[in-house]
Amino acid sequence: MIPVQPTLDAESKVGFVVSKAVGNSVVRHRVSRRLRHVLRDRLASLPAGSSLVVRALPPAATASSAELAEDVDAALRRLVR
């Protein structure tokens, strides 16, 4: 079997883990949508072909979109440096 190497022009992928600890299904889906919106504009800053998994913690249920964006930006700065 030949291993498949990602090409330089491969798209970056993002996945979300939002457990029941965050809230009921409505709250979890809302958090997922907000995180998806925040990360949509930030995909270009990731290295080509990278995969990112974002795990939402329970405080994400009450965080504003601006707070989520700040947290994502801080995590991406640590990741990409």
GROMACS .gro file of N, CA and C in nm, residues 1-80:
model
  240
    1MET      N    1   0.084  -0.117   0.000
    1MET     CA    2   0.000   0.000   0.000
    1MET      C    3   0.089   0.124   0.000
    2ILE      N    4   0.058   0.219  -0.084
    2ILE     CA    5   0.135   0.342  -0.094
    2ILE      C    6   0.066   0.450  -0.011
    3PRO      N    7   0.138   0.512   0.085
    3PRO     CA    8   0.075   0.617   0.165
    3PRO      C    9   0.046   0.740   0.079
    4VAL      N   10  -0.065   0.801   0.106
    4VAL     CA   11  -0.106   0.920   0.032
    4VAL      C   12  -0.059   1.043   0.109
    5GLN      N   13   0.019   1.124   0.043
    5GLN     CA   14   0.069   1.247   0.102
    5GLN      C   15  -0.020   1.363   0.061
    6PRO      N   16  -0.052   1.455   0.153
    6PRO     CA   17  -0.134   1.571   0.113
    6PRO      C   18  -0.057   1.658   0.015
    7THR      N   19  -0.125   1.709  -0.084
    7THR     CA   20  -0.062   1.799  -0.180
    7THR      C   21  -0.059   1.940  -0.123
    8LEU      N   22   0.024   2.024  -0.180
    8LEU     CA   23   0.037   2.160  -0.130
    8LEU      C   24  -0.090   2.241  -0.147
    9ASP      N   25  -0.171   2.206  -0.246
    9ASP     CA   26  -0.294   2.281  -0.269
    9ASP      C   27  -0.416   2.216  -0.203
   10ALA      N   28  -0.392   2.120  -0.112
   10ALA     CA   29  -0.503   2.053  -0.045
   10ALA      C   30  -0.575   2.151   0.048
   11GLU      N   31  -0.704   2.133   0.058
   11GLU     CA   32  -0.783   2.220   0.144
   11GLU      C   33  -0.766   2.182   0.290
   12SER      N   34  -0.774   2.280   0.376
   12SER     CA   35  -0.773   2.255   0.519
   12SER      C   36  -0.912   2.212   0.562
   13LYS      N   37  -0.918   2.127   0.666
   13LYS     CA   38  -1.046   2.077   0.715
   13LYS      C   39  -1.059   2.110   0.862
   14VAL      N   40  -1.182   2.136   0.905
   14VAL     CA   41  -1.210   2.164   1.045
   14VAL      C   42  -1.327   2.077   1.089
   15GLY      N   43  -1.312   2.017   1.207
   15GLY     CA   44  -1.419   1.938   1.266
   15GLY      C   45  -1.448   1.990   1.406
   16PHE      N   46  -1.567   1.964   1.455
   16PHE     CA   47  -1.608   2.014   1.586
   16PHE      C   48  -1.653   1.899   1.675
   17VAL      N   49  -1.616   1.908   1.802
   17VAL     CA   50  -1.661   1.815   1.904
   17VAL      C   51  -1.735   1.899   2.007
   18VAL      N   52  -1.866   1.879   2.015
   18VAL     CA   53  -1.949   1.954   2.110
   18VAL      C   54  -2.029   1.849   2.188
   19SER      N   55  -1.983   1.819   2.308
   19SER     CA   56  -2.044   1.710   2.385
   19SER      C   57  -2.170   1.757   2.457
   20LYS      N   58  -2.238   1.661   2.518
   20LYS     CA   59  -2.359   1.692   2.594
   20LYS      C   60  -2.331   1.778   2.716
   21ALA      N   61  -2.205   1.785   2.758
   21ALA     CA   62  -2.169   1.871   2.871
   21ALA      C   63  -2.190   2.019   2.837
   22VAL      N   64  -2.191   2.052   2.708
   22VAL     CA   65  -2.211   2.190   2.665
   22VAL      C   66  -2.357   2.231   2.682
   23GLY      N   67  -2.449   2.139   2.662
   23GLY     CA   68  -2.591   2.170   2.676
   23GLY      C   69  -2.676   2.073   2.597
   24ASN      N   70  -2.803   2.107   2.587
   24ASN     CA   71  -2.894   2.019   2.510
   24ASN      C   72  -2.865   2.034   2.361
   25SER      N   73  -2.938   1.962   2.278
   25SER     CA   74  -2.907   1.958   2.136
   25SER      C   75  -2.919   2.095   2.069
   26VAL      N   76  -3.013   2.176   2.113
   26VAL     CA   77  -3.028   2.310   2.056
   26VAL      C   78  -2.905   2.394   2.086
   27VAL      N   79  -2.858   2.390   2.209
   27VAL     CA   80  -2.741   2.467   2.249
   27VAL      C   81  -2.616   2.415   2.177
   28ARG      N   82  -2.601   2.284   2.169
   28ARG     CA   83  -2.484   2.227   2.103
   28ARG      C   84  -2.480   2.266   1.956
   29HIS      N   85  -2.595   2.262   1.891
   29HIS     CA   86  -2.600   2.299   1.749
   29HIS      C   87  -2.569   2.448   1.731
   30ARG      N   88  -2.620   2.531   1.821
   30ARG     CA   89  -2.592   2.675   1.815
   30ARG      C   90  -2.442   2.702   1.829
   31VAL      N   91  -2.378   2.634   1.923
   31VAL     CA   92  -2.234   2.650   1.943
   31VAL      C   93  -2.160   2.604   1.817
   32SER      N   94  -2.199   2.493   1.759
   32SER     CA   95  -2.134   2.444   1.637
   32SER      C   96  -2.146   2.544   1.523
   33ARG      N   97  -2.265   2.601   1.505
   33ARG     CA   98  -2.287   2.700   1.398
   33ARG      C   99  -2.200   2.823   1.420
   34ARG      N  100  -2.195   2.870   1.545
   34ARG     CA  101  -2.114   2.990   1.574
   34ARG      C  102  -1.966   2.964   1.552
   35LEU      N  103  -1.918   2.847   1.594
   35LEU     CA  104  -1.778   2.812   1.572
   35LEU      C  105  -1.748   2.798   1.423
   36ARG      N  106  -1.840   2.737   1.349
   36ARG     CA  107  -1.821   2.723   1.204
   36ARG      C  108  -1.810   2.860   1.139
   37HIS      N  109  -1.894   2.952   1.181
   37HIS     CA  110  -1.890   3.088   1.125
   37HIS      C  111  -1.757   3.156   1.158
   38VAL      N  112  -1.711   3.141   1.281
   38VAL     CA  113  -1.585   3.203   1.324
   38VAL      C  114  -1.468   3.145   1.244
   39LEU      N  115  -1.467   3.015   1.225
   39LEU     CA  116  -1.353   2.951   1.159
   39LEU      C  117  -1.355   2.962   1.008
   40ARG      N  118  -1.468   2.992   0.951
   40ARG     CA  119  -1.477   3.002   0.804
   40ARG      C  120  -1.376   3.103   0.749
   41ASP      N  121  -1.365   3.218   0.813
   41ASP     CA  122  -1.274   3.322   0.765
   41ASP      C  123  -1.129   3.295   0.802
   42ARG      N  124  -1.106   3.203   0.894
   42ARG     CA  125  -0.970   3.178   0.943
   42ARG      C  126  -0.905   3.056   0.879
   43LEU      N  127  -0.976   2.985   0.794
   43LEU     CA  128  -0.920   2.866   0.729
   43LEU      C  129  -0.797   2.898   0.646
   44ALA      N  130  -0.795   3.015   0.585
   44ALA     CA  131  -0.682   3.052   0.499
   44ALA      C  132  -0.553   3.068   0.579
   45SER      N  133  -0.563   3.093   0.710
   45SER     CA  134  -0.442   3.111   0.791
   45SER      C  135  -0.379   2.979   0.833
   46LEU      N  136  -0.449   2.868   0.808
   46LEU     CA  137  -0.396   2.736   0.842
   46LEU      C  138  -0.303   2.688   0.731
   47PRO      N  139  -0.203   2.608   0.767
   47PRO     CA  140  -0.118   2.551   0.662
   47PRO      C  141  -0.203   2.465   0.567
   48ALA      N  142  -0.166   2.464   0.442
   48ALA     CA  143  -0.242   2.390   0.340
   48ALA      C  144  -0.249   2.242   0.375
   49GLY      N  145  -0.366   2.185   0.361
   49GLY     CA  146  -0.385   2.043   0.385
   49GLY      C  147  -0.396   2.004   0.531
   50SER      N  148  -0.404   2.100   0.620
   50SER     CA  149  -0.410   2.067   0.762
   50SER      C  150  -0.553   2.030   0.804
   51SER      N  151  -0.559   1.955   0.912
   51SER     CA  152  -0.687   1.917   0.973
   51SER      C  153  -0.689   1.972   1.114
   52LEU      N  154  -0.799   2.032   1.153
   52LEU     CA  155  -0.812   2.093   1.284
   52LEU      C  156  -0.939   2.041   1.349
   53VAL      N  157  -0.929   2.002   1.475
   53VAL     CA  158  -1.045   1.959   1.552
   53VAL      C  159  -1.062   2.058   1.666
   54VAL      N  160  -1.180   2.117   1.676
   54VAL     CA  161  -1.211   2.214   1.780
   54VAL      C  162  -1.306   2.147   1.879
   55ARG      N  163  -1.265   2.144   2.005
   55ARG     CA  164  -1.349   2.086   2.109
   55ARG      C  165  -1.409   2.200   2.190
   56ALA      N  166  -1.540   2.209   2.191
   56ALA     CA  167  -1.610   2.313   2.266
   56ALA      C  168  -1.626   2.269   2.410
   57LEU      N  169  -1.588   2.355   2.501
   57LEU     CA  170  -1.605   2.329   2.644
   57LEU      C  171  -1.738   2.389   2.690
   58PRO      N  172  -1.789   2.349   2.805
   58PRO     CA  173  -1.920   2.398   2.851
   58PRO      C  174  -1.935   2.551   2.853
   59PRO      N  175  -1.832   2.630   2.887
   59PRO     CA  176  -1.851   2.776   2.884
   59PRO      C  177  -1.883   2.832   2.745
   60ALA      N  178  -1.859   2.754   2.640
   60ALA     CA  179  -1.890   2.801   2.504
   60ALA      C  180  -2.040   2.824   2.486
   61ALA      N  181  -2.123   2.758   2.568
   61ALA     CA  182  -2.268   2.772   2.556
   61ALA      C  183  -2.314   2.913   2.588
   62THR      N  184  -2.244   2.981   2.678
   62THR     CA  185  -2.286   3.116   2.718
   62THR      C  186  -2.193   3.224   2.664
   63ALA      N  187  -2.089   3.185   2.592
   63ALA     CA  188  -1.995   3.283   2.537
   63ALA      C  189  -2.056   3.354   2.416
   64SER      N  190  -2.020   3.479   2.400
   64SER     CA  191  -2.064   3.553   2.282
   64SER      C  192  -1.980   3.510   2.162
   65SER      N  193  -2.025   3.546   2.044
   65SER     CA  194  -1.948   3.514   1.924
   65SER      C  195  -1.812   3.582   1.926
   66ALA      N  196  -1.807   3.703   1.980
   66ALA     CA  197  -1.680   3.776   1.990
   66ALA      C  198  -1.584   3.703   2.084
   67GLU      N  199  -1.636   3.649   2.194
   67GLU     CA  200  -1.551   3.574   2.287
   67GLU      C  201  -1.501   3.445   2.224
   68LEU      N  202  -1.588   3.377   2.150
   68LEU     CA  203  -1.546   3.256   2.080
   68LEU      C  204  -1.438   3.290   1.978
   69ALA      N  205  -1.455   3.400   1.906
   69ALA     CA  206  -1.357   3.440   1.806
   69ALA      C  207  -1.222   3.470   1.871
   70GLU      N  208  -1.223   3.538   1.987
   70GLU     CA  209  -1.099   3.568   2.058
   70GLU      C  210  -1.029   3.439   2.100
   71ASP      N  211  -1.106   3.344   2.150
   71ASP     CA  212  -1.047   3.216   2.193
   71ASP      C  213  -0.990   3.139   2.074
   72VAL      N  214  -1.062   3.138   1.964
   72VAL     CA  215  -1.013   3.069   1.844
   72VAL      C  216  -0.886   3.136   1.793
   73ASP      N  217  -0.885   3.269   1.789
   73ASP     CA  218  -0.767   3.340   1.742
   73ASP      C  219  -0.646   3.310   1.831
   74ALA      N  220  -0.666   3.308   1.962
   74ALA     CA  221  -0.555   3.278   2.053
   74ALA      C  222  -0.503   3.136   2.031
   75ALA      N  223  -0.594   3.042   2.012
   75ALA     CA  224  -0.552   2.904   1.988
   75ALA      C  225  -0.478   2.890   1.855
   76LEU      N  226  -0.526   2.958   1.751
   76LEU     CA  227  -0.459   2.951   1.622
   76LEU      C  228  -0.321   3.016   1.626
   77ARG      N  229  -0.307   3.124   1.702
   77ARG     CA  230  -0.174   3.186   1.716
   77ARG      C  231  -0.076   3.087   1.779
   78ARG      N  232  -0.121   3.015   1.882
   78ARG     CA  233  -0.034   2.916   1.947
   78ARG      C  234  -0.004   2.800   1.853
   79LEU      N  235  -0.101   2.763   1.772
   79LEU     CA  236  -0.086   2.649   1.683
   79LEU      C  237   0.009   2.678   1.568
   80VAL      N  238  -0.003   2.793   1.507
   80VAL     CA  239   0.069   2.824   1.384
   80VAL      C  240   0.211   2.874   1.410
   0.00000   0.00000   0.00000
